[in-house]
CSV table of C-alpha atoms in Angstrom, one decimal:
chain,number,residue,atom,x,y,z
A,32,MET,CA,115.7,-58.5,-54.5
A,33,LYS,CA,117.1,-58.4,-50.9
A,34,LYS,CA,117.2,-61.7,-49.0
A,35,ALA,CA,115.4,-61.2,-45.7
A,36,CYS,CA,114.0,-58.8,-43.1
A,37,PHE,CA,112.2,-59.0,-39.8
A,38,PHE,CA,109.4,-56.7,-38.6
A,39,THR,CA,107.5,-56.1,-35.4
A,40,VAL,CA,104.6,-53.9,-34.3
A,41,ALA,CA,104.6,-52.0,-31.1
A,42,ASP,CA,102.4,-49.3,-29.7
A,43,GLU,CA,103.6,-46.9,-27.0
A,44,ASN,CA,103.1,-49.4,-24.2
A,45,ASN,CA,105.2,-52.1,-26.0
A,46,LEU,CA,108.1,-50.2,-27.5
A,47,LYS,CA,110.4,-51.2,-24.6
A,48,PHE,CA,109.7,-54.8,-25.4
A,49,ALA,CA,110.5,-54.3,-29.1
A,50,GLN,CA,113.8,-52.8,-28.1
A,51,MET,CA,114.7,-55.8,-25.9
A,52,MET,CA,113.6,-58.2,-28.6
A,53,ASP,CA,115.7,-56.3,-31.1
A,54,HIS,CA,118.8,-56.6,-28.9
A,55,SER,CA,118.4,-60.3,-28.7
A,56,LEU,CA,117.8,-60.6,-32.4
A,57,LYS,CA,120.9,-58.6,-33.3
A,58,LYS,CA,123.0,-61.1,-31.2
A,59,PHE,CA,122.3,-63.7,-33.9
A,60,HIS,CA,121.4,-61.6,-37.0
A,61,PRO,CA,123.3,-58.3,-36.8
A,62,ASP,CA,123.1,-57.7,-40.5
A,63,ILE,CA,119.4,-58.3,-41.1
A,64,PRO,CA,117.1,-55.3,-40.6
A,65,LEU,CA,114.2,-55.2,-38.1
A,66,MET,CA,111.5,-52.9,-39.2
A,67,VAL,CA,109.6,-51.5,-36.1
A,68,TYR,CA,106.1,-50.3,-36.8
A,69,GLY,CA,105.7,-48.0,-33.8
A,70,PRO,CA,103.3,-45.3,-32.8
A,71,LYS,CA,104.3,-43.0,-35.6
A,72,GLU,CA,103.9,-45.6,-38.3
A,73,LEU,CA,100.7,-46.9,-36.8
A,74,ALA,CA,99.2,-43.4,-36.7
A,75,GLU,CA,99.7,-43.2,-40.5
A,76,ILE,CA,97.4,-46.2,-41.2
A,77,PRO,CA,93.8,-45.0,-41.1
A,78,ASN,CA,92.2,-48.5,-41.0
A,79,PRO,CA,90.5,-48.8,-37.5
A,80,GLN,CA,91.1,-52.6,-37.6
A,81,LYS,CA,94.8,-52.3,-38.4
A,82,PHE,CA,96.0,-54.0,-35.2
A,83,TYR,CA,94.2,-57.2,-36.2
A,84,MET,CA,95.6,-57.4,-39.7
A,85,MET,CA,99.1,-56.0,-39.5
A,86,THR,CA,100.9,-59.1,-40.4
A,87,PRO,CA,99.5,-59.4,-44.0
A,88,LEU,CA,99.2,-55.7,-44.3
A,89,VAL,CA,102.9,-55.1,-43.7
A,90,GLY,CA,104.1,-58.4,-45.1
A,91,ARG,CA,102.5,-57.6,-48.5
A,92,LEU,CA,104.5,-54.4,-48.8
A,93,LEU,CA,107.8,-55.9,-47.6
A,94,LEU,CA,107.6,-58.9,-49.9
A,95,LYS,CA,108.0,-56.5,-52.8
A,96,GLU,CA,111.6,-55.9,-51.6
A,97,PHE,CA,112.6,-59.0,-49.7
A,98,GLU,CA,112.5,-62.7,-50.5
A,99,VAL,CA,111.5,-63.7,-47.0
A,100,VAL,CA,109.7,-61.5,-44.4
A,101,VAL,CA,109.5,-62.7,-40.8
A,102,LYS,CA,107.0,-61.1,-38.5
A,103,LEU,CA,107.9,-61.3,-34.8
A,104,ASP,CA,105.7,-60.2,-31.9
A,105,CYS,CA,107.6,-57.7,-29.9
A,106,ASP,CA,107.3,-59.6,-26.5
A,107,GLN,CA,109.7,-62.3,-27.5
A,108,VAL,CA,113.4,-63.1,-26.9
A,109,ILE,CA,115.3,-64.6,-29.8
A,110,THR,CA,117.6,-67.2,-28.2
A,111,GLY,CA,119.4,-68.7,-31.2
A,112,SER,CA,120.1,-68.5,-34.9
A,113,LEU,CA,117.1,-68.4,-37.3
A,114,ASP,CA,119.2,-69.3,-40.3
A,115,HIS,CA,117.2,-72.5,-40.9
A,116,ILE,CA,114.1,-70.3,-41.5
A,117,LEU,CA,115.9,-67.7,-43.6
A,118,ASN,CA,117.8,-70.1,-45.8
A,119,ASP,CA,115.0,-72.5,-46.6
A,120,ASP,CA,113.2,-71.4,-49.7
A,121,THR,CA,110.9,-74.4,-50.0
A,122,TYR,CA,107.8,-73.1,-48.1
A,123,ASP,CA,105.2,-70.4,-48.9
A,124,ILE,CA,104.4,-69.7,-45.3
A,125,GLY,CA,106.2,-70.7,-42.1
A,126,VAL,CA,104.4,-70.9,-38.7
A,127,VAL,CA,104.8,-71.9,-35.1
A,128,LEU,CA,102.4,-73.6,-32.6
A,129,ASN,CA,100.1,-71.6,-30.4
A,130,SER,CA,99.9,-74.0,-27.5
A,131,ASN,CA,101.1,-77.2,-25.8
A,132,PRO,CA,99.7,-79.8,-23.5
A,133,ARG,CA,100.2,-77.8,-20.3
A,134,GLU,CA,98.7,-74.6,-21.8
A,135,VAL,CA,95.9,-76.0,-23.9
A,136,LYS,CA,93.3,-76.0,-21.1
A,137,LYS,CA,94.2,-72.5,-20.0
A,138,TRP,CA,94.0,-71.0,-23.5
A,139,VAL,CA,91.6,-73.0,-25.7
A,140,VAL,CA,92.2,-71.3,-29.0
A,141,GLN,CA,90.8,-73.0,-32.1
A,142,VAL,CA,88.8,-72.3,-35.3
A,143,TRP,CA,86.6,-74.6,-37.4
A,144,ASN,CA,87.7,-78.1,-36.7
A,145,ILE,CA,91.4,-77.2,-36.3
A,146,GLY,CA,92.2,-78.3,-32.7
A,147,PRO,CA,94.1,-76.1,-30.3
A,148,LEU,CA,97.3,-78.3,-30.5
A,149,ALA,CA,97.3,-77.9,-34.3
A,150,TYR,CA,96.4,-74.2,-34.3
A,151,TYR,CA,99.2,-71.7,-35.3
A,152,ASN,CA,100.2,-68.5,-33.6
A,153,CYS,CA,100.5,-65.3,-35.6
A,154,GLY,CA,103.3,-63.9,-33.4
A,155,PHE,CA,106.0,-65.7,-35.5
A,156,VAL,CA,105.3,-66.0,-39.2
A,157,ALA,CA,107.7,-66.3,-42.1
A,158,MET,CA,106.2,-65.2,-45.4
A,159,ARG,CA,107.7,-66.1,-48.8
A,160,SER,CA,104.6,-66.2,-51.0
A,161,GLN,CA,103.1,-63.0,-52.3
A,162,LYS,CA,100.1,-65.0,-53.4
A,163,PHE,CA,99.5,-66.4,-49.9
A,164,VAL,CA,99.8,-63.0,-48.2
A,165,ASP,CA,97.5,-61.3,-50.8
A,166,HIS,CA,94.9,-64.0,-50.2
A,167,TRP,CA,95.3,-63.6,-46.4
A,168,LEU,CA,94.9,-59.8,-46.6
A,169,LYS,CA,91.9,-60.1,-49.0
A,170,LEU,CA,90.1,-62.2,-46.3
A,171,CYS,CA,91.0,-59.7,-43.6
A,172,MET,CA,89.4,-57.0,-45.8
A,173,SER,CA,86.3,-59.0,-46.4
A,174,PRO,CA,83.0,-59.3,-44.4
A,175,HIS,CA,84.3,-62.7,-43.1
A,176,PHE,CA,86.8,-60.8,-40.9
A,177,ALA,CA,84.4,-59.7,-38.2
A,178,ALA,CA,83.1,-63.2,-37.6
A,179,TYR,CA,86.4,-64.5,-36.2
A,180,MET,CA,87.5,-63.9,-32.7
A,181,TYR,CA,91.3,-63.9,-33.4
A,182,LYS,CA,91.0,-62.1,-36.7
A,183,GLU,CA,94.2,-62.4,-38.8
A,184,GLN,CA,95.3,-65.4,-36.8
A,185,ASP,CA,92.1,-67.4,-37.4
A,186,LEU,CA,92.3,-66.6,-41.1
A,187,LEU,CA,95.9,-67.6,-41.1
A,188,ASN,CA,95.0,-71.0,-39.7
A,189,ILE,CA,92.1,-71.5,-42.2
A,190,LEU,CA,94.4,-70.8,-45.1
A,191,CYS,CA,97.2,-73.0,-43.7
A,192,HIS,CA,95.0,-76.0,-43.0
A,193,TYR,CA,92.6,-75.7,-45.9
A,194,GLY,CA,94.4,-73.7,-48.6
A,195,ASP,CA,96.6,-75.1,-51.4
A,196,TYR,CA,99.9,-73.7,-50.0
A,197,ASN,CA,103.2,-75.2,-48.9
A,198,VAL,CA,103.1,-74.7,-45.1
A,199,ARG,CA,106.0,-75.3,-42.8
A,200,CYS,CA,105.5,-75.5,-39.0
A,201,PHE,CA,108.9,-74.9,-37.6
A,202,ASP,CA,108.0,-76.5,-34.2
A,203,TYR,CA,107.7,-79.9,-35.9
A,204,SER,CA,111.5,-80.1,-36.1
A,205,ASP,CA,114.1,-80.5,-33.4
A,206,LYS,CA,113.5,-76.8,-32.4
A,207,PHE,CA,110.9,-74.8,-30.6
A,208,HIS,CA,110.0,-71.1,-31.4
A,209,GLY,CA,107.8,-69.1,-29.1
A,210,LEU,CA,104.7,-70.5,-27.3
A,211,ALA,CA,105.5,-74.2,-27.8
A,212,SER,CA,107.7,-74.2,-24.7
A,213,SER,CA,105.5,-72.0,-22.4
A,214,SER,CA,104.9,-73.6,-19.0
A,215,TYR,CA,108.0,-75.7,-19.5
A,216,TRP,CA,110.5,-72.8,-19.0
A,217,ASN,CA,111.7,-74.0,-15.7
A,218,HIS,CA,112.9,-77.2,-17.4
A,219,ILE,CA,115.0,-75.4,-20.0
A,220,GLU,CA,118.8,-76.0,-19.8
A,221,LEU,CA,121.8,-74.0,-20.9
A,222,ARG,CA,124.5,-75.9,-22.6
A,223,ASP,CA,127.4,-74.4,-24.6
A,224,GLY,CA,125.6,-71.2,-25.1
A,225,LYS,CA,122.4,-72.8,-26.4
A,226,LEU,CA,119.0,-73.5,-24.7
A,227,TYR,CA,117.5,-76.9,-24.7
A,228,LEU,CA,114.2,-78.4,-23.4
A,229,PRO,CA,114.8,-82.1,-22.6
A,230,PRO,CA,112.0,-84.7,-23.1
A,231,GLN,CA,109.5,-84.6,-20.3
A,232,PRO,CA,108.0,-87.5,-18.4
A,233,GLU,CA,104.5,-86.9,-19.8
A,234,GLY,CA,105.8,-87.3,-23.3
A,235,TYR,CA,106.0,-83.6,-24.4
A,236,PRO,CA,108.3,-83.0,-26.0
A,237,ASP,CA,109.1,-86.5,-27.0
A,238,LYS,CA,112.6,-85.5,-28.0
A,239,GLU,CA,115.1,-82.8,-27.0
A,240,LYS,CA,114.2,-79.4,-28.5
A,241,GLU,CA,116.6,-76.4,-29.0
A,242,ILE,CA,114.8,-73.2,-27.9
A,243,LEU,CA,115.2,-70.4,-30.5
A,244,ALA,CA,112.5,-68.0,-29.3
A,245,LEU,CA,110.6,-67.4,-26.1
A,246,HIS,CA,107.2,-65.7,-26.4
A,247,PHE,CA,105.7,-64.0,-23.3
A,248,ALA,CA,102.4,-63.1,-25.0
A,249,GLY,CA,99.3,-62.5,-23.0
A,250,GLY,CA,98.3,-59.1,-24.2
A,251,GLN,CA,98.5,-55.7,-22.4
A,252,GLN,CA,97.2,-57.1,-19.1
A,253,ASN,CA,100.4,-59.2,-18.6
A,254,ASN,CA,102.9,-56.4,-19.4
A,255,ALA,CA,104.1,-56.3,-15.8
A,256,ASN,CA,105.4,-59.9,-16.1
A,257,LYS,CA,106.9,-59.6,-19.6
A,258,MET,CA,110.7,-60.0,-20.0
A,259,LYS,CA,111.0,-61.0,-16.3
A,260,PHE,CA,113.2,-64.0,-16.2
A,261,ASP,CA,114.0,-64.6,-12.5
A,262,GLY,CA,111.7,-67.3,-11.0
A,263,GLN,CA,110.5,-68.5,-14.4
A,264,PHE,CA,113.8,-70.0,-15.5
A,265,THR,CA,116.7,-71.5,-13.6
A,266,PRO,CA,119.2,-68.9,-12.4
A,267,GLU,CA,121.7,-69.9,-15.1
A,268,VAL,CA,119.2,-69.6,-17.9
A,269,ALA,CA,117.8,-66.3,-16.5
A,270,LYS,CA,121.3,-64.8,-16.5
A,271,PHE,CA,121.8,-65.9,-20.1
A,272,LEU,CA,118.5,-64.3,-21.2
A,273,LYS,CA,119.2,-61.0,-19.4
A,274,GLY,CA,122.4,-60.8,-21.4
A,275,LEU,CA,120.5,-61.3,-24.7
A,276,VAL,CA,118.1,-58.4,-24.2
A,277,ILE,CA,120.6,-55.7,-23.3
A,278,LYS,CA,122.6,-53.9,-26.0
């Protein structure tokens, strides 16, 4: 069985972001494949709800070939090595946070009694357990699916918080991946070719975090602002990010 792969999903409007994300990913992992499920591949899936269950749908297939499958939303920039995720075989499912103290009032996303600061985002998920992914997809294919606003993401959270699985939240380490640093981007510093978010006066983060992925998110309505670095980061960091997303 092969060790690892990444995959992303991108319709016609998001292919350009997938290409930029791929360029940044290849800077750190040139030998690990990124599978892009673009317009052609999406057209071959007849399920009308496919966009809301693509992570377990694709993950289930790729886990037959790879030990770890990492799904990345296409509107991200990978800013450092993800070896700590790829080389750790002690988890069933690896996740990242969906929010932070500055974002939580803007996007109150939660399900059951899982609070918004404990809720996980489906844009960065590392899958190792076929059992977990089969369970996740089964719920997505069930009548329960329609009842949840955030579909596969809500069901991911229910399984992570209530299921009997080994769950690793990568943002609980000395690193941030994705949305955990949103609204703090102007505080990020570049040192020796790496990005860091120092502790902030309000106590989040409470220790320095290395930034390994930045997630623009926000759906189609925010496409005009995606992958635009000037003004959101310091000039030094913006220049570094621009260099990552070009081939």
